[in-house]
Amino acid sequence: MALARHSHFLAHSSNVNCLRFGRKSGQVAATGGDDNLVNLWRMREKETKNIMSLSGHQSAVESIVFDPAEHKVVAGSQAGSIKVFDLEAGKVNRTLKGHMASTTTVDYHLYGDYVASGSRDTIVKVWDLRTKSCMQTFKGHSSELTAVSFTPDGRWLTSGDQDGVIKIWDLTAGRLLHEFPDHGGAITSLEFNPEEFILVSSAADRTVRFWDVQEFALIGVTPVDNATSLGVDLEACVLLLPLIVEVLESKFELYLSVGVDSGHKLFDAFSPIVKDARDARQYRSRAINLAGEERYES
């Protein structure tokens, strides 16, 4: 099945580095680019509309995430600073400084105003947005951070790096709980099953791995022969690839995005198994994310 293009729009005046959908509605997306801007988009049937352009960073925007209520956007920059944008006011209301290199990944806590960040300085930080302070600093990675993700209950934090190492941190005790060194390439995504303590990781070694984080055990590996995996989303159970998009188990319509230079290509996937992604081969993959499950309930 060939992928059908949902929409094609110019997202930034230069390279697009990151894209995230708001999980609550599934109808808004945020992008960050080399033009130092954060752009907000309304995603509807056959239409993509720019609803806001947020300035404040003085360097390229490298990472981005919505808060659970979609009232804020957190964006990390190439300079290392993190800015929190109030979407109602349309301006910066917090600036967090502490990383010594680019902030490459950010995640928002489900139950409080806490943000996790990872950087090319190999350090993971947890921030309290109410006090604008760094609560915790975790050291132990030997290469730049490529992914961070809070557990569904908010007690732990996972982080992945360029060397393929995954670490799990106990936020209450402030210490390392466990390390998974099994991936042979950079971690590209860390996602939790929202109902079970199952972590799914994708990496540049062309595999997706499934971990039981109660037993700290590897419980499954999905090999991919032809492409490097870009990401996974456990709410829709999908595996994202630059050349192959395989929907493992999904009853939802999906938004799939592939960033290319100064624009994004958006595709819909309706089939349970999508075996032909030749239409996407011409695009260099730079940013990818899925909309939340609420948008696509049957």
mmCIF file of C-alpha atoms in Angstrom:
data_model
loop_
_atom_site.group_PDB
_atom_site.id
_atom_site.type_symbol
_atom_site.label_atom_id
_atom_site.label_comp_id
_atom_site.label_asym_id
_atom_site.label_seq_id
_atom_site.Cartn_x
_atom_site.Cartn_y
_atom_site.Cartn_z
ATOM 1 C CA MET A 1 0.000 0.000 0.000
ATOM 2 C CA ALA A 2 1.371 3.412 -0.947
ATOM 3 C CA LEU A 3 1.138 6.170 1.637
ATOM 4 C CA ALA A 4 -1.307 8.995 0.965
ATOM 5 C CA ARG A 5 -0.095 12.519 1.633
ATOM 6 C CA HIS A 6 -2.230 14.346 4.205
ATOM 7 C CA SER A 7 -0.695 17.761 3.688
ATOM 8 C CA HIS A 8 2.511 19.470 2.666
ATOM 9 C CA PHE A 9 3.446 22.760 4.236
ATOM 10 C CA LEU A 10 6.417 25.014 4.787
ATOM 11 C CA ALA A 11 7.133 24.727 8.507
ATOM 12 C CA HIS A 12 10.245 26.895 8.819
ATOM 13 C CA SER A 13 12.518 29.053 6.713
ATOM 14 C CA SER A 14 15.384 26.609 7.345
ATOM 15 C CA ASN A 15 15.888 23.061 8.615
ATOM 16 C CA VAL A 16 13.174 21.484 10.781
ATOM 17 C CA ASN A 17 14.823 19.767 13.765
ATOM 18 C CA CYS A 18 11.931 18.529 15.903
ATOM 19 C CA LEU A 19 8.186 17.916 15.837
ATOM 20 C CA ARG A 20 5.735 16.875 18.543
ATOM 21 C CA PHE A 21 1.983 16.412 18.571
ATOM 22 C CA GLY A 22 -0.151 17.365 21.542
ATOM 23 C CA ARG A 23 -1.337 14.050 22.941
ATOM 24 C CA LYS A 24 -4.491 15.412 24.590
ATOM 25 C CA SER A 25 -6.239 16.570 21.431
ATOM 26 C CA GLY A 26 -4.083 15.112 18.683
ATOM 27 C CA GLN A 27 -4.985 18.202 16.658
ATOM 28 C CA VAL A 28 -2.048 20.486 17.366
ATOM 29 C CA ALA A 29 1.625 20.102 16.560
ATOM 30 C CA ALA A 30 4.740 22.067 17.439
ATOM 31 C CA THR A 31 7.872 22.299 15.329
ATOM 32 C CA GLY A 32 11.307 23.739 16.018
ATOM 33 C CA GLY A 33 13.880 24.793 13.460
ATOM 34 C CA ASP A 34 17.221 26.323 12.632
ATOM 35 C CA ASP A 35 15.461 29.690 12.321
ATOM 36 C CA ASN A 36 15.274 29.753 16.162
ATOM 37 C CA LEU A 37 11.461 29.611 16.100
ATOM 38 C CA VAL A 38 8.804 27.365 17.600
ATOM 39 C CA ASN A 39 5.785 27.129 15.308
ATOM 40 C CA LEU A 40 2.331 25.850 16.324
ATOM 41 C CA TRP A 41 0.037 24.114 13.847
ATOM 42 C CA ARG A 42 -3.631 23.139 13.795
ATOM 43 C CA MET A 43 -4.009 19.770 12.086
ATOM 44 C CA ARG A 44 -7.399 19.099 10.521
ATOM 45 C CA GLU A 45 -8.797 17.097 7.634
ATOM 46 C CA LYS A 46 -6.966 18.186 4.479
ATOM 47 C CA GLU A 47 -5.787 21.386 6.145
ATOM 48 C CA THR A 48 -2.789 22.493 8.166
ATOM 49 C CA LYS A 49 -2.891 25.998 9.623
ATOM 50 C CA ASN A 50 -0.184 27.948 11.410
ATOM 51 C CA ILE A 51 -1.722 29.282 14.615
ATOM 52 C CA MET A 52 1.298 30.746 16.373
ATOM 53 C CA SER A 53 4.984 31.507 15.911
ATOM 54 C CA LEU A 54 7.000 31.778 19.112
ATOM 55 C CA SER A 55 10.341 33.550 19.352
ATOM 56 C CA GLY A 56 12.767 33.804 22.235
ATOM 57 C CA HIS A 57 15.593 31.400 21.501
ATOM 58 C CA GLN A 58 18.796 32.864 20.106
ATOM 59 C CA SER A 59 19.910 29.579 18.542
ATOM 60 C CA ALA A 60 18.336 26.642 16.713
ATOM 61 C CA VAL A 61 15.491 24.786 18.447
ATOM 62 C CA GLU A 62 16.607 21.156 18.867
ATOM 63 C CA SER A 63 13.891 19.544 21.031
ATOM 64 C CA ILE A 64 10.268 20.195 21.908
ATOM 65 C CA VAL A 65 7.356 18.843 23.948
ATOM 66 C CA PHE A 66 3.824 19.879 25.014
ATOM 67 C CA ASP A 67 2.634 19.761 28.594
ATOM 68 C CA PRO A 68 -0.204 17.210 29.096
ATOM 69 C CA ALA A 69 -2.906 19.923 29.000
ATOM 70 C CA GLU A 70 -1.462 21.554 25.854
ATOM 71 C CA HIS A 71 -1.210 24.914 27.616
ATOM 72 C CA LYS A 72 2.581 25.099 27.352
ATOM 73 C CA VAL A 73 5.383 24.120 25.009
ATOM 74 C CA VAL A 74 8.889 23.408 26.265
ATOM 75 C CA ALA A 75 11.708 23.873 23.757
ATOM 76 C CA GLY A 76 15.414 23.132 24.096
ATOM 77 C CA SER A 77 18.006 24.986 22.048
ATOM 78 C CA GLN A 78 21.374 24.424 20.449
ATOM 79 C CA ALA A 79 22.866 26.810 23.008
ATOM 80 C CA GLY A 80 21.597 24.559 25.820
ATOM 81 C CA SER A 81 18.917 26.837 27.250
ATOM 82 C CA ILE A 82 15.326 25.636 27.663
ATOM 83 C CA LYS A 83 12.359 27.948 27.290
ATOM 84 C CA VAL A 84 8.801 27.344 28.469
ATOM 85 C CA PHE A 85 6.198 29.065 26.303
ATOM 86 C CA ASP A 86 2.762 29.988 27.657
ATOM 87 C CA LEU A 87 0.474 29.325 24.701
ATOM 88 C CA GLU A 88 -2.378 31.493 25.966
ATOM 89 C CA ALA A 89 -0.091 34.501 26.373
ATOM 90 C CA GLY A 90 2.011 33.567 23.357
ATOM 91 C CA LYS A 91 5.315 34.292 25.057
ATOM 92 C CA VAL A 92 8.131 32.852 27.168
ATOM 93 C CA ASN A 93 7.329 32.545 30.870
ATOM 94 C CA ARG A 94 10.327 30.470 31.994
ATOM 95 C CA THR A 95 13.952 30.139 30.912
ATOM 96 C CA LEU A 96 16.014 27.267 32.283
ATOM 97 C CA LYS A 97 19.806 27.328 32.053
ATOM 98 C CA GLY A 98 22.274 24.668 33.111
ATOM 99 C CA HIS A 99 23.280 22.526 30.152
ATOM 100 C CA MET A 100 26.688 23.272 28.655
ATOM 101 C CA ALA A 101 25.760 22.054 25.166
ATOM 102 C CA SER A 102 22.689 21.573 22.971
ATOM 103 C CA THR A 103 19.525 20.349 24.704
ATOM 104 C CA THR A 104 18.708 17.441 22.414
ATOM 105 C CA THR A 105 15.668 15.917 24.134
ATOM 106 C CA VAL A 106 12.932 16.982 26.578
ATOM 107 C CA ASP A 107 9.923 15.347 28.235
ATOM 108 C CA TYR A 108 7.101 16.658 30.441
ATOM 109 C CA HIS A 109 5.946 14.935 33.635
ATOM 110 C CA LEU A 110 2.347 13.682 33.527
ATOM 111 C CA TYR A 111 1.377 14.814 37.028
ATOM 112 C CA GLY A 112 3.309 17.982 37.780
ATOM 113 C CA ASP A 113 5.230 20.944 36.414
ATOM 114 C CA TYR A 114 8.444 18.997 35.977
ATOM 115 C CA VAL A 115 10.543 18.688 32.841
ATOM 116 C CA ALA A 116 13.369 16.289 32.043
ATOM 117 C CA SER A 117 16.104 17.254 29.620
ATOM 118 C CA GLY A 118 19.083 15.558 28.017
ATOM 119 C CA SER A 119 22.008 17.218 26.319
ATOM 120 C CA ARG A 120 25.113 16.771 24.219
ATOM 121 C CA ASP A 121 26.983 17.455 27.463
ATOM 122 C CA THR A 122 25.974 13.838 28.430
ATOM 123 C CA ILE A 123 23.972 15.061 31.440
ATOM 124 C CA VAL A 124 20.307 14.495 32.336
ATOM 125 C CA LYS A 125 18.491 17.157 34.340
ATOM 126 C CA VAL A 126 15.064 17.384 35.987
ATOM 127 C CA TRP A 127 13.577 20.858 36.401
ATOM 128 C CA ASP A 128 10.853 22.287 38.650
ATOM 129 C CA LEU A 129 9.043 24.861 36.513
ATOM 130 C CA ARG A 130 7.412 26.506 39.518
ATOM 131 C CA THR A 131 10.760 27.528 41.003
ATOM 132 C CA LYS A 132 12.662 27.649 37.678
ATOM 133 C CA SER A 133 15.341 25.503 39.301
ATOM 134 C CA CYS A 134 17.138 22.261 38.554
ATOM 135 C CA MET A 135 15.939 19.631 41.022
ATOM 136 C CA GLN A 136 18.219 16.780 40.014
ATOM 137 C CA THR A 137 21.265 16.199 37.842
ATOM 138 C CA PHE A 138 22.124 12.702 36.665
ATOM 139 C CA LYS A 139 25.574 11.836 35.341
ATOM 140 C CA GLY A 140 26.719 8.510 33.950
ATOM 141 C CA HIS A 141 26.196 8.608 30.209
ATOM 142 C CA SER A 142 29.347 8.643 28.076
ATOM 143 C CA SER A 143 27.816 10.199 24.966
ATOM 144 C CA GLU A 144 25.178 12.757 24.061
ATOM 145 C CA LEU A 145 21.591 12.164 25.163
ATOM 146 C CA THR A 146 19.126 11.322 22.411
ATOM 147 C CA ALA A 147 15.932 10.485 24.355
ATOM 148 C CA VAL A 148 14.365 10.965 27.792
ATOM 149 C CA SER A 149 10.993 9.683 28.999
ATOM 150 C CA PHE A 150 9.195 9.669 32.353
ATOM 151 C CA THR A 151 7.517 6.437 33.420
ATOM 152 C CA PRO A 152 3.680 6.523 33.403
ATOM 153 C CA ASP A 153 3.558 6.808 37.212
ATOM 154 C CA GLY A 154 6.160 9.579 37.202
ATOM 155 C CA ARG A 155 8.476 7.898 39.723
ATOM 156 C CA TRP A 156 11.290 7.012 37.323
ATOM 157 C CA LEU A 157 12.997 8.564 34.331
ATOM 158 C CA THR A 158 14.583 6.742 31.405
ATOM 159 C CA SER A 159 17.348 8.159 29.236
ATOM 160 C CA GLY A 160 19.053 6.920 26.083
ATOM 161 C CA ASP A 161 22.268 8.035 24.434
ATOM 162 C CA GLN A 162 24.225 8.041 21.193
ATOM 163 C CA ASP A 163 26.048 4.823 22.153
ATOM 164 C CA GLY A 164 22.800 2.868 22.524
ATOM 165 C CA VAL A 165 22.816 2.769 26.333
ATOM 166 C CA ILE A 166 19.532 3.132 28.256
ATOM 167 C CA LYS A 167 19.523 4.137 31.912
ATOM 168 C CA ILE A 168 16.648 4.149 34.396
ATOM 169 C CA TRP A 169 16.789 6.696 37.218
ATOM 170 C CA ASP A 170 14.835 6.653 40.490
ATOM 171 C CA LEU A 171 13.598 10.225 40.966
ATOM 172 C CA THR A 172 12.732 9.726 44.640
ATOM 173 C CA ALA A 173 16.082 8.250 45.637
ATOM 174 C CA GLY A 174 18.012 10.310 43.093
ATOM 175 C CA ARG A 175 20.070 7.387 41.842
ATOM 176 C CA LEU A 176 20.607 5.021 38.940
ATOM 177 C CA LEU A 177 18.331 1.977 39.117
ATOM 178 C CA HIS A 178 19.407 -0.008 36.084
ATOM 179 C CA GLU A 179 21.224 0.134 32.768
ATOM 180 C CA PHE A 180 20.400 -1.613 29.496
ATOM 181 C CA PRO A 181 23.477 -1.655 27.210
ATOM 182 C CA ASP A 182 22.059 -3.993 24.551
ATOM 183 C CA HIS A 183 21.391 -1.627 21.628
ATOM 184 C CA GLY A 184 24.173 -1.344 19.061
ATOM 185 C CA GLY A 185 23.301 2.149 17.850
ATOM 186 C CA ALA A 186 21.988 5.509 19.006
ATOM 187 C CA ILE A 187 18.667 5.413 20.861
ATOM 188 C CA THR A 188 16.036 7.201 18.769
ATOM 189 C CA SER A 189 12.942 6.796 20.954
ATOM 190 C CA LEU A 190 11.851 5.655 24.424
ATOM 191 C CA GLU A 191 8.145 5.043 25.039
ATOM 192 C CA PHE A 192 6.177 3.340 27.808
ATOM 193 C CA ASN A 193 3.029 1.304 27.551
ATOM 194 C CA PRO A 194 0.624 3.567 29.484
ATOM 195 C CA GLU A 195 -0.989 0.622 31.299
ATOM 196 C CA GLU A 196 1.911 -1.779 31.851
ATOM 197 C CA PHE A 197 5.507 -1.364 32.940
ATOM 198 C CA ILE A 198 6.812 -2.167 29.474
ATOM 199 C CA LEU A 199 9.442 0.082 27.912
ATOM 200 C CA VAL A 200 9.937 0.081 24.160
ATOM 201 C CA SER A 201 13.140 1.460 22.689
ATOM 202 C CA SER A 202 14.093 2.033 19.076
ATOM 203 C CA ALA A 203 17.607 2.638 17.855
ATOM 204 C CA ALA A 204 19.920 3.107 14.916
ATOM 205 C CA ASP A 205 20.910 -0.574 15.122
ATOM 206 C CA ARG A 206 17.673 -1.315 13.206
ATOM 207 C CA THR A 207 15.900 -2.953 16.132
ATOM 208 C CA VAL A 208 13.037 -2.196 18.474
ATOM 209 C CA ARG A 209 13.424 -3.770 21.905
ATOM 210 C CA PHE A 210 10.809 -4.492 24.564
ATOM 211 C CA TRP A 211 11.802 -4.341 28.234
ATOM 212 C CA ASP A 212 10.064 -5.444 31.422
ATOM 213 C CA VAL A 213 11.128 -2.647 33.763
ATOM 214 C CA GLN A 214 9.857 -4.430 36.850
ATOM 215 C CA GLU A 215 12.167 -7.388 36.271
ATOM 216 C CA PHE A 216 14.688 -5.305 34.273
ATOM 217 C CA ALA A 217 14.640 -7.920 31.549
ATOM 218 C CA LEU A 218 14.636 -7.890 27.757
ATOM 219 C CA ILE A 219 11.424 -9.618 26.655
ATOM 220 C CA GLY A 220 11.444 -9.099 22.904
ATOM 221 C CA VAL A 221 13.314 -7.782 19.880
ATOM 222 C CA THR A 222 11.862 -6.763 16.526
ATOM 223 C CA PRO A 223 14.581 -6.850 13.855
ATOM 224 C CA VAL A 224 14.350 -4.552 10.862
ATOM 225 C CA ASP A 225 16.377 -5.498 7.800
ATOM 226 C CA ASN A 226 16.146 -2.492 5.532
ATOM 227 C CA ALA A 227 16.087 0.693 7.585
ATOM 228 C CA THR A 228 17.009 2.404 10.809
ATOM 229 C CA SER A 229 14.076 2.778 13.175
ATOM 230 C CA LEU A 230 13.154 6.352 14.033
ATOM 231 C CA GLY A 231 10.596 5.960 16.766
ATOM 232 C CA VAL A 232 7.828 4.044 18.452
ATOM 233 C CA ASP A 233 4.494 4.997 19.985
ATOM 234 C CA LEU A 234 2.934 2.588 22.450
ATOM 235 C CA GLU A 235 -0.471 4.302 22.532
ATOM 236 C CA ALA A 236 -0.958 3.278 18.916
ATOM 237 C CA CYS A 237 1.589 0.417 18.893
ATOM 238 C CA VAL A 238 3.492 1.537 15.835
ATOM 239 C CA LEU A 239 7.035 1.312 14.585
ATOM 240 C CA LEU A 240 8.302 4.233 12.541
ATOM 241 C CA LEU A 241 10.980 3.870 9.894
ATOM 242 C CA PRO A 242 12.404 6.198 7.263
ATOM 243 C CA LEU A 243 11.808 3.719 4.451
ATOM 244 C CA ILE A 244 9.297 1.326 5.988
ATOM 245 C CA VAL A 245 6.242 2.116 8.115
ATOM 246 C CA GLU A 246 4.809 -0.982 9.729
ATOM 247 C CA VAL A 247 1.711 -0.660 11.885
ATOM 248 C CA LEU A 248 1.876 -3.583 14.291
ATOM 249 C CA GLU A 249 -1.500 -3.300 16.035
ATOM 250 C CA SER A 250 -3.637 -0.239 15.541
ATOM 251 C CA LYS A 251 -7.285 0.671 15.140
ATOM 252 C CA PHE A 252 -6.455 4.350 14.838
ATOM 253 C CA GLU A 253 -5.868 6.593 11.875
ATOM 254 C CA LEU A 254 -2.280 7.782 12.149
ATOM 255 C CA TYR A 255 -0.457 10.963 11.328
ATOM 256 C CA LEU A 256 3.093 10.139 10.269
ATOM 257 C CA SER A 257 5.545 12.947 9.636
ATOM 258 C CA VAL A 258 8.906 13.114 7.934
ATOM 259 C CA GLY A 259 10.749 16.407 8.108
ATOM 260 C CA VAL A 260 12.811 17.532 5.163
ATOM 261 C CA ASP A 261 14.871 20.720 5.038
ATOM 262 C CA SER A 262 12.453 23.646 5.493
ATOM 263 C CA GLY A 263 9.193 21.690 5.306
ATOM 264 C CA HIS A 264 7.308 18.620 6.483
ATOM 265 C CA LYS A 265 5.604 15.875 4.562
ATOM 266 C CA LEU A 266 2.593 14.430 6.412
ATOM 267 C CA PHE A 267 1.103 11.053 5.521
ATOM 268 C CA ASP A 268 -1.968 9.074 6.592
ATOM 269 C CA ALA A 269 -1.810 5.333 7.133
ATOM 270 C CA PHE A 270 -5.094 3.409 7.206
ATOM 271 C CA SER A 271 -3.965 -0.180 6.674
ATOM 272 C CA PRO A 272 -3.071 -2.512 9.579
ATOM 273 C CA ILE A 273 0.101 -3.450 7.695
ATOM 274 C CA VAL A 274 1.815 -0.896 5.491
ATOM 275 C CA LYS A 275 4.438 -2.664 3.392
ATOM 276 C CA ASP A 276 5.156 -0.100 0.714
ATOM 277 C CA ALA A 277 6.657 3.224 1.704
ATOM 278 C CA ARG A 278 8.371 4.032 -1.557
ATOM 279 C CA ASP A 279 6.705 7.434 -1.625
ATOM 280 C CA ALA A 280 8.684 8.418 1.473
ATOM 281 C CA ARG A 281 12.112 7.343 0.234
ATOM 282 C CA GLN A 282 12.938 10.649 -1.383
ATOM 283 C CA TYR A 283 12.746 12.506 1.923
ATOM 284 C CA ARG A 284 15.524 12.734 4.444
ATOM 285 C CA SER A 285 14.068 11.902 7.870
ATOM 286 C CA ARG A 286 14.714 14.599 10.480
ATOM 287 C CA ALA A 287 11.748 14.705 12.846
ATOM 288 C CA ILE A 288 8.898 12.303 13.522
ATOM 289 C CA ASN A 289 6.064 11.968 16.039
ATOM 290 C CA LEU A 290 2.530 10.594 16.355
ATOM 291 C CA ALA A 291 -0.654 12.288 17.423
ATOM 292 C CA GLY A 292 -2.376 11.164 20.609
ATOM 293 C CA GLU A 293 -4.884 8.353 20.734
ATOM 294 C CA GLU A 294 -7.772 10.663 21.718
ATOM 295 C CA ARG A 295 -7.778 12.162 18.223
ATOM 296 C CA TYR A 296 -8.373 8.803 16.603
ATOM 297 C CA GLU A 297 -10.771 6.881 18.763
ATOM 298 C CA SER A 298 -13.077 4.669 16.741
#
